[in-house]
Coordinates of C-alpha atoms and ligand atoms in Angstrom, one line a residue:
M231 CA 109.5 82.0 60.8
S232 CA 109.0 81.9 57.1
E233 CA 106.0 84.3 56.7
M234 CA 105.5 87.8 57.9
P235 CA 103.1 87.8 60.9
S236 CA 99.6 89.0 60.1
L237 CA 97.3 90.9 62.5
P238 CA 94.3 89.0 63.9
D239 CA 91.2 89.5 61.7
V240 CA 88.6 92.1 62.7
E241 CA 85.2 93.0 61.3
V242 CA 85.3 96.7 62.1
Q243 CA 86.2 99.1 59.3
P244 CA 87.8 102.4 60.3
P245 CA 85.9 105.6 59.3
A246 CA 87.3 107.0 56.1
Y247 CA 89.9 109.7 56.6
A248 CA 89.4 112.9 54.5
G249 CA 91.6 115.3 56.5
P250 CA 94.9 117.0 55.6
S251 CA 97.9 115.0 54.5
R252 CA 100.4 113.6 57.0
E253 CA 103.0 115.9 55.5
A254 CA 100.8 119.0 56.1
V255 CA 100.0 117.9 59.7
H256 CA 103.7 117.4 60.3
A257 CA 104.6 120.8 58.9
D258 CA 102.0 122.5 61.1
R259 CA 103.3 120.7 64.1
R260 CA 106.9 121.6 63.4
S261 CA 105.9 125.3 62.8
H262 CA 103.5 125.8 65.7
L263 CA 104.2 123.3 68.5
S264 CA 107.1 123.7 70.8
P265 CA 110.3 121.8 69.8
H266 CA 110.3 119.7 72.9
I267 CA 107.4 117.7 71.6
G268 CA 108.9 114.8 69.7
H269 CA 107.6 111.8 67.8
M270 CA 108.6 108.2 67.4
Y271 CA 109.9 106.6 64.2
R272 CA 112.1 107.9 61.4
E273 CA 108.9 108.7 59.5
P274 CA 106.4 109.9 62.0
L275 CA 103.3 107.9 62.2
M276 CA 99.9 109.7 62.1
L277 CA 97.0 108.0 63.9
V278 CA 93.5 109.1 62.9
S279 CA 91.2 106.5 64.5
G280 CA 91.2 103.6 66.8
H281 CA 89.0 100.7 67.8
G282 CA 89.6 98.3 70.7
Q283 CA 93.3 97.4 70.7
Y284 CA 93.9 98.7 67.2
V285 CA 94.7 102.0 65.7
Y286 CA 94.6 103.2 62.1
D287 CA 96.7 105.6 60.1
E288 CA 95.5 108.0 57.4
T289 CA 95.6 105.3 54.7
G290 CA 93.4 103.0 56.8
R291 CA 96.3 100.7 57.7
R292 CA 95.7 98.9 61.0
Y293 CA 98.2 98.5 63.8
L294 CA 98.1 96.7 67.1
D295 CA 98.5 99.5 69.7
A296 CA 100.8 97.5 72.0
F297 CA 102.0 100.7 73.7
G298 CA 98.9 102.9 74.1
G299 CA 97.5 100.8 76.9
V300 CA 99.8 102.4 79.4
L301 CA 99.7 105.9 77.9
T302 CA 95.9 106.3 77.7
T303 CA 93.7 103.5 76.6
S304 CA 93.3 101.0 79.4
I305 CA 90.1 99.5 78.0
G306 CA 90.6 100.1 74.3
H307 CA 89.9 102.8 71.8
A308 CA 86.3 103.9 71.0
N309 CA 84.8 101.8 73.8
P310 CA 81.0 101.9 73.4
R311 CA 80.3 102.1 77.2
L312 CA 82.7 105.0 77.6
L313 CA 81.5 106.9 74.5
S314 CA 77.8 106.7 75.6
A315 CA 78.6 107.6 79.2
M316 CA 80.6 110.7 78.0
A317 CA 78.0 111.7 75.4
E318 CA 75.3 111.4 78.0
Q319 CA 77.2 113.5 80.5
A320 CA 78.4 116.1 78.0
G321 CA 74.8 116.6 76.8
R322 CA 73.6 117.0 80.4
I323 CA 76.2 119.3 82.0
M324 CA 79.9 120.0 81.7
H325 CA 81.1 122.1 84.6
T326 CA 83.8 122.6 87.2
S327 CA 84.3 119.9 89.8
M328 CA 84.2 122.6 92.6
H329 CA 81.5 124.6 94.3
Y330 CA 78.4 122.5 93.4
L331 CA 77.2 119.0 94.0
N332 CA 77.1 116.7 91.0
P333 CA 75.9 113.1 91.1
T334 CA 78.5 111.8 88.7
V335 CA 81.4 113.2 90.6
S336 CA 80.2 111.8 93.9
A337 CA 79.5 108.4 92.4
Y338 CA 83.0 108.3 90.9
A339 CA 84.7 109.1 94.2
R340 CA 82.6 106.4 95.9
E341 CA 83.3 103.7 93.2
L342 CA 87.1 104.5 93.0
A343 CA 87.5 104.4 96.8
A344 CA 85.5 101.1 96.9
R345 CA 88.3 99.5 94.9
F346 CA 91.0 100.3 97.5
P347 CA 91.8 98.4 100.7
D348 CA 91.2 100.0 104.0
P349 CA 92.0 102.6 105.3
L350 CA 92.4 104.3 101.8
D351 CA 88.9 105.8 101.5
T352 CA 89.3 109.5 100.4
V353 CA 89.7 110.7 96.8
I354 CA 91.1 113.9 95.3
L355 CA 90.8 114.4 91.6
F356 CA 93.1 116.2 89.1
N357 CA 93.7 116.5 85.4
S358 CA 97.0 114.5 85.3
G359 CA 99.4 112.2 87.1
S360 CA 101.9 115.1 87.6
E361 CA 99.3 117.1 89.5
A362 CA 98.4 114.0 91.6
N363 CA 102.0 113.4 92.6
D364 CA 102.6 117.1 93.3
M365 CA 99.6 117.2 95.6
A366 CA 100.7 113.9 97.3
I367 CA 104.0 115.5 98.2
M368 CA 102.3 118.6 99.5
A369 CA 99.9 116.5 101.6
A370 CA 102.7 114.4 103.0
R371 CA 104.7 117.6 103.9
L372 CA 101.7 119.1 105.7
F373 CA 100.7 115.9 107.4
T374 CA 104.2 115.0 108.7
G375 CA 105.5 118.5 109.3
N376 CA 108.6 117.4 107.4
Y377 CA 109.8 118.6 104.0
D378 CA 112.2 116.1 102.5
V379 CA 111.1 113.7 99.8
I380 CA 113.0 110.8 98.4
G381 CA 112.4 108.9 95.2
L382 CA 114.2 106.1 93.5
R383 CA 116.9 106.3 90.9
N384 CA 115.6 105.5 87.4
A385 CA 112.2 107.0 88.3
F386 CA 109.6 109.0 86.5
H387 CA 106.8 110.9 88.2
G388 CA 105.8 113.7 85.9
T389 CA 106.8 117.1 84.7
L390 CA 105.6 119.8 87.1
S391 CA 108.4 121.8 88.5
G392 CA 107.8 120.5 92.0
I393 CA 108.3 116.9 91.0
V394 CA 110.8 117.1 88.1
P395 CA 113.7 116.8 90.5
L396 CA 112.5 113.2 91.2
I397 CA 113.1 112.2 87.6
A398 CA 116.2 110.2 87.0
H399 CA 116.6 110.7 83.2
Q400 CA 118.9 113.5 82.2
S401 CA 117.0 113.7 79.0
W402 CA 113.9 114.8 80.9
R403 CA 115.5 117.3 83.2
Y404 CA 116.3 120.8 82.3
P405 CA 119.5 122.3 83.8
L406 CA 118.0 124.0 86.9
P407 CA 119.5 124.2 90.4
A408 CA 118.8 121.1 92.6
D409 CA 115.8 121.2 95.0
P410 CA 117.4 120.7 98.4
G411 CA 114.2 119.0 99.7
I412 CA 114.3 116.3 97.0
S413 CA 116.7 113.5 96.6
R414 CA 116.9 110.2 94.8
A415 CA 118.2 107.1 96.6
G416 CA 117.8 103.5 96.0
W417 CA 118.6 101.4 93.0
I418 CA 116.1 98.6 92.4
Y419 CA 117.2 97.6 88.9
A420 CA 118.1 94.1 89.8
Y421 CA 119.2 93.2 86.3
R422 CA 122.1 95.7 86.7
G423 CA 122.3 95.7 90.5
P424 CA 124.2 93.7 93.1
W425 CA 121.3 91.3 93.9
A426 CA 119.3 89.4 91.4
H427 CA 115.5 90.0 91.4
D428 CA 114.6 86.6 92.9
E429 CA 117.6 86.2 95.1
P430 CA 116.4 85.6 98.7
G431 CA 116.5 88.8 100.7
A432 CA 117.1 91.0 97.6
G433 CA 114.2 93.3 98.4
E434 CA 115.3 93.8 101.9
H435 CA 118.9 94.5 100.8
Y436 CA 117.8 97.1 98.2
A437 CA 115.6 98.7 100.9
E438 CA 118.6 99.1 103.2
Q439 CA 119.7 101.8 100.8
I440 CA 116.6 103.8 101.7
A441 CA 117.2 103.4 105.5
T442 CA 120.8 104.5 105.0
H443 CA 119.8 107.5 102.9
I444 CA 117.2 108.6 105.4
A445 CA 119.8 108.4 108.2
E446 CA 122.5 110.2 106.3
A447 CA 120.7 112.7 104.0
T448 CA 117.4 113.5 105.6
P449 CA 117.7 112.7 109.3
G450 CA 114.5 113.7 111.1
R451 CA 113.2 115.5 108.0
I452 CA 111.6 112.8 105.9
A453 CA 108.1 113.7 104.6
A454 CA 107.7 111.0 102.0
F455 CA 109.1 108.2 99.9
L456 CA 107.6 108.2 96.4
A457 CA 107.9 105.1 94.2
E458 CA 106.4 103.6 91.1
T459 CA 105.1 100.1 91.7
I460 CA 106.8 99.1 88.4
Q461 CA 109.1 101.8 86.9
G462 CA 107.6 102.4 83.5
V463 CA 109.7 105.1 81.7
G464 CA 112.8 103.6 83.5
G465 CA 112.4 100.4 81.6
V466 CA 109.7 98.3 83.2
V467 CA 111.8 97.7 86.3
E468 CA 109.9 95.9 89.1
P469 CA 111.1 96.2 92.7
P470 CA 112.3 92.8 94.0
P471 CA 109.8 91.0 96.3
G472 CA 109.9 92.5 99.8
F473 CA 111.4 95.8 98.7
L474 CA 108.3 98.0 98.9
S475 CA 107.1 96.7 102.3
A476 CA 110.7 97.0 103.8
A477 CA 111.2 100.5 102.3
A478 CA 107.8 101.6 103.6
T479 CA 108.7 100.4 107.1
H480 CA 112.0 102.3 107.1
V481 CA 110.2 105.5 105.9
R482 CA 107.4 105.2 108.4
Q483 CA 109.8 104.5 111.2
A484 CA 111.5 107.8 110.3
G485 CA 108.2 109.7 110.4
G486 CA 107.5 109.8 106.6
L487 CA 104.7 108.5 104.3
Y488 CA 104.9 106.0 101.5
I489 CA 103.4 107.3 98.3
A490 CA 102.7 104.7 95.6
D491 CA 102.7 106.0 92.0
E492 CA 100.3 103.7 90.2
V493 CA 100.0 106.0 87.2
Q494 CA 101.1 103.1 84.9
T495 CA 100.5 100.0 87.1
G496 CA 96.9 100.8 88.3
F497 CA 93.5 99.6 87.1
G498 CA 94.5 96.0 86.7
R499 CA 97.3 96.3 84.3
T500 CA 99.6 94.0 86.2
G501 CA 97.0 91.3 86.1
D502 CA 97.2 90.5 89.8
A503 CA 94.7 92.9 91.3
Y504 CA 93.4 96.4 90.7
W505 CA 96.6 98.0 92.1
G506 CA 100.1 96.9 91.6
F507 CA 101.0 97.4 95.3
E508 CA 98.6 94.6 96.3
A509 CA 101.1 92.0 95.0
H510 CA 103.7 93.4 97.4
G511 CA 102.0 92.9 100.7
V512 CA 102.0 96.6 101.7
T513 CA 99.3 99.3 101.8
P514 CA 100.6 102.8 100.9
D515 CA 99.6 106.0 102.8
I516 CA 98.8 107.7 99.5
V517 CA 98.3 106.3 96.0
T518 CA 98.4 108.4 92.8
M519 CA 97.0 107.4 89.4
A520 CA 96.3 108.8 86.0
K521 CA 96.7 107.8 82.3
G522 CA 94.4 104.8 81.8
I523 CA 92.1 106.0 84.5
G524 CA 90.0 108.0 81.9
N525 CA 90.9 105.9 78.8
G526 CA 92.2 109.0 77.0
F527 CA 90.2 111.7 78.8
P528 CA 92.4 113.7 81.2
I529 CA 91.9 112.7 84.8
G530 CA 94.3 112.0 87.6
A531 CA 93.5 111.0 91.2
L532 CA 95.0 110.6 94.6
V533 CA 93.5 108.2 97.2
T534 CA 94.5 108.4 100.8
R535 CA 93.1 108.0 104.3
R536 CA 90.9 110.7 105.7
E537 CA 93.3 112.0 108.3
I538 CA 95.8 112.9 105.6
A539 CA 93.3 114.5 103.4
E540 CA 92.0 116.5 106.3
V541 CA 95.3 118.6 106.5
L542 CA 94.4 119.9 103.0
G543 CA 91.0 120.9 104.3
Q544 CA 92.7 123.7 106.3
K545 CA 92.8 125.8 103.1
M546 CA 91.0 126.0 99.8
T547 CA 92.7 124.2 96.9
Y548 CA 91.1 124.9 93.6
N549 CA 91.4 122.7 90.5
T550 CA 88.9 124.0 87.9
Y551 CA 88.5 120.8 85.8
G552 CA 90.1 118.1 87.9
G553 CA 87.5 115.5 88.3
S554 CA 84.8 117.4 86.4
P555 CA 81.5 115.7 85.7
L556 CA 82.7 114.7 82.2
A557 CA 86.0 113.3 83.5
C558 CA 84.2 111.4 86.2
A559 CA 81.7 109.9 83.6
A560 CA 84.8 108.6 81.7
G561 CA 86.3 107.3 84.9
L562 CA 83.1 105.5 86.0
A563 CA 82.8 103.9 82.5
V564 CA 86.4 102.6 82.8
L565 CA 85.8 101.0 86.1
E566 CA 82.6 99.4 84.9
E567 CA 84.2 98.1 81.8
I568 CA 87.2 96.7 83.6
D569 CA 84.9 94.7 85.8
A570 CA 82.3 93.7 83.2
A571 CA 84.9 92.4 80.8
S572 CA 87.1 90.8 83.5
M573 CA 90.0 92.8 82.2
V574 CA 92.2 92.1 85.2
D575 CA 92.0 88.4 84.6
N576 CA 92.5 89.0 80.9
A577 CA 95.7 91.1 81.6
R578 CA 97.0 88.2 83.7
A579 CA 96.2 85.5 81.0
C580 CA 97.6 87.6 78.2
G581 CA 100.8 88.5 80.2
A582 CA 101.4 84.9 81.0
R583 CA 101.1 83.9 77.3
L584 CA 103.4 86.7 76.2
L585 CA 106.0 85.9 78.8
E586 CA 106.0 82.3 77.8
R587 CA 106.5 83.1 74.2
L588 CA 109.2 85.7 75.0
D589 CA 111.1 83.2 77.2
N590 CA 111.1 80.7 74.3
L591 CA 112.3 83.5 72.0
A592 CA 115.2 84.4 74.4
E593 CA 116.6 80.9 74.0
K594 CA 117.4 81.6 70.3
Q595 CA 117.7 85.4 70.2
A596 CA 120.9 86.6 72.0
L597 CA 119.8 90.3 71.8
I598 CA 117.3 89.6 74.6
G599 CA 119.1 90.4 77.9
D600 CA 116.2 90.5 80.3
I601 CA 112.4 90.0 80.2
R602 CA 110.5 91.7 83.0
G603 CA 107.1 92.7 84.1
R604 CA 103.6 91.4 84.9
G605 CA 100.3 91.3 83.1
L606 CA 100.2 93.7 80.3
M607 CA 103.2 95.7 81.4
I608 CA 106.1 93.8 79.9
G609 CA 109.6 95.0 79.2
V610 CA 112.3 93.4 77.0
E611 CA 115.8 94.7 77.5
L612 CA 118.1 94.4 74.5
V613 CA 121.8 94.0 75.0
R614 CA 124.8 93.5 72.6
D615 CA 126.3 91.0 75.0
R616 CA 124.7 89.0 77.7
T617 CA 127.8 89.2 79.9
T618 CA 128.8 92.8 79.6
K619 CA 125.1 93.8 79.2
E620 CA 126.1 96.6 76.9
P621 CA 122.8 98.3 75.9
A622 CA 121.7 97.6 72.3
R623 CA 120.4 101.1 71.5
A624 CA 120.8 101.1 67.8
E625 CA 119.3 97.6 67.6
T626 CA 116.3 98.8 69.6
D627 CA 115.8 101.6 67.1
R628 CA 115.9 99.1 64.3
A629 CA 113.5 96.7 66.1
L630 CA 111.0 99.5 66.7
E631 CA 111.0 100.4 63.0
A632 CA 110.7 96.8 62.0
L633 CA 107.8 96.2 64.4
R634 CA 106.0 99.2 63.0
E635 CA 106.5 97.9 59.5
M636 CA 104.7 94.7 60.6
G637 CA 101.8 96.7 62.2
C638 CA 102.9 96.3 65.8
L639 CA 103.4 99.5 67.8
V640 CA 105.4 99.1 71.0
G641 CA 107.2 101.7 73.2
R642 CA 110.7 102.4 74.1
A643 CA 112.0 102.8 77.7
G644 CA 115.0 102.6 79.9
F645 CA 117.9 105.0 80.8
A646 CA 119.8 103.8 77.7
G647 CA 116.7 103.6 75.5
N648 CA 117.2 99.9 75.0
V649 CA 114.0 98.4 76.5
L650 CA 110.9 97.6 74.4
R651 CA 107.8 98.4 76.3
I652 CA 104.8 96.2 75.6
T653 CA 101.7 97.6 77.1
P654 CA 98.5 97.0 75.0
P655 CA 95.0 97.9 76.1
M656 CA 93.5 95.4 78.5
C657 CA 91.0 94.3 75.9
A658 CA 93.8 92.7 73.9
T659 CA 93.6 88.9 73.2
L660 CA 95.8 85.9 73.3
E661 CA 95.9 86.1 69.5
D662 CA 97.3 89.6 69.8
M663 CA 100.0 88.2 72.2
D664 CA 101.0 85.7 69.6
F665 CA 101.1 88.4 67.0
I666 CA 103.4 90.5 69.2
A667 CA 105.7 87.5 69.8
D668 CA 105.8 86.6 66.1
C669 CA 106.6 90.2 65.1
L670 CA 109.3 90.4 67.8
E671 CA 110.9 87.3 66.4
V672 CA 111.2 88.8 63.0
A673 CA 112.1 92.3 64.3
L674 CA 114.9 91.2 66.5
A675 CA 116.4 89.0 63.8
T676 CA 116.3 92.1 61.5
A677 CA 117.7 94.3 64.3
S678 CA 120.6 92.0 65.0
E679 CA 121.5 91.8 61.3
G680 CA 122.4 95.5 61.3
A681 CA 121.1 98.6 59.4
Ligands
PMP2170 N1 103.9 108.9 87.1 C1 104.3 108.0 86.2 C2 104.8 106.7 86.7 C3 104.2 108.3 84.8 O1 104.6 107.3 83.9 C4 103.8 109.5 84.4 C5 103.7 109.9 82.9 N2 104.5 109.2 82.1 C6 103.4 110.5 85.3 C7 103.5 110.1 86.7 C8 102.9 111.8 84.9 O2 101.6 111.7 84.5 P1 101.0 112.9 83.5 O3 101.7 112.8 82.2 O4 99.5 112.5 83.5 O5 101.2 114.1 84.2

């Protein structure tokens, strides 16, 4: 490419920023926020406004938010339907989700449940994905009468102390004693595993690890198997076809439940259906979700069948804000917008375009070791050598910086920090996909040339 890629034109102007300087904001953050809160990029980026799939820094510079879709903004920044629904609800009543009836809360539970296949018909609302996963484990333990939970290697499920032991990344786990009831088994990372993703029988082979682990490590004690439908933080790693249904069968035969973590893959992101698991021919016992569910407003949810939720009804479980009227107003607007703007179809079309462009790029760019994912959840794994698959960590750093320079914000993932995570809001366009691919072409050329 001879010219630098330019962002697709937009008519919207960002509101002028008149707040404190980036340096002052950074200094306050360093002084007053806990040191575990990091930031991306050598020079931290400050975002002060957003519109649709774009965000703006304090100088008014525009960036394509090709990461934020999986963090928060499923339907795009400053979505008018969401803003008016939230303003209307905030002006009417903001209250707890407990104790009293509220029409918005009931309507949200009804609408969310309506988007699940039978027999998943009962909703529990929280403030975050971590809370939803924590409660899913508690529900599974109470329902089955067993205690042990197994997750997958390379997984991420949140940061509450009850679920942190399921996290694979050393960088996310504090040095605390192991929880005897939680183990991680099963490696589904086909790019680095014994069976290739599309190899016939690969899913069933990988699922055998679960059966063996249950027999050896948790005999007669399995309460649940918890798995992301596509591992996000782990590097956009999708279970091979057949894995999830075979693993669920092993777990159920041993008396446990299958919990699907759809925190990143839910709400149409994979472009196949509303929920990622629908492409795998299996219906989980419990599904958890968060992030894009409220498009930036904190809300998490668990959907299960009534008999499982009923075990929780034996006691009172109180969550002051989980699924408050305001959160539910946001959640309802997200569902309506996904449907009204056919965002699942858009995610599919955009993902297909991007994958095609990336496949072409891989023919001439040797840094690309693997391209994975579906819809608007795409990962590009960078390696120094396609045979040894040595992770290209420093090159990934350089690529991320170069992409930012061009106005394209993507994420980083993977146990070696060498996967580019491309997850824009579901209102992104085919032009945006071309922009991402054009930027990647330049950024990967820059990255492979060295610092
Ligand atoms: N599950 C998955 C798959 C996630 O990616 C995350 C967050 N990265 C969580 C659960 C936790 O969600 P939250 O940050 O809302 O607690």
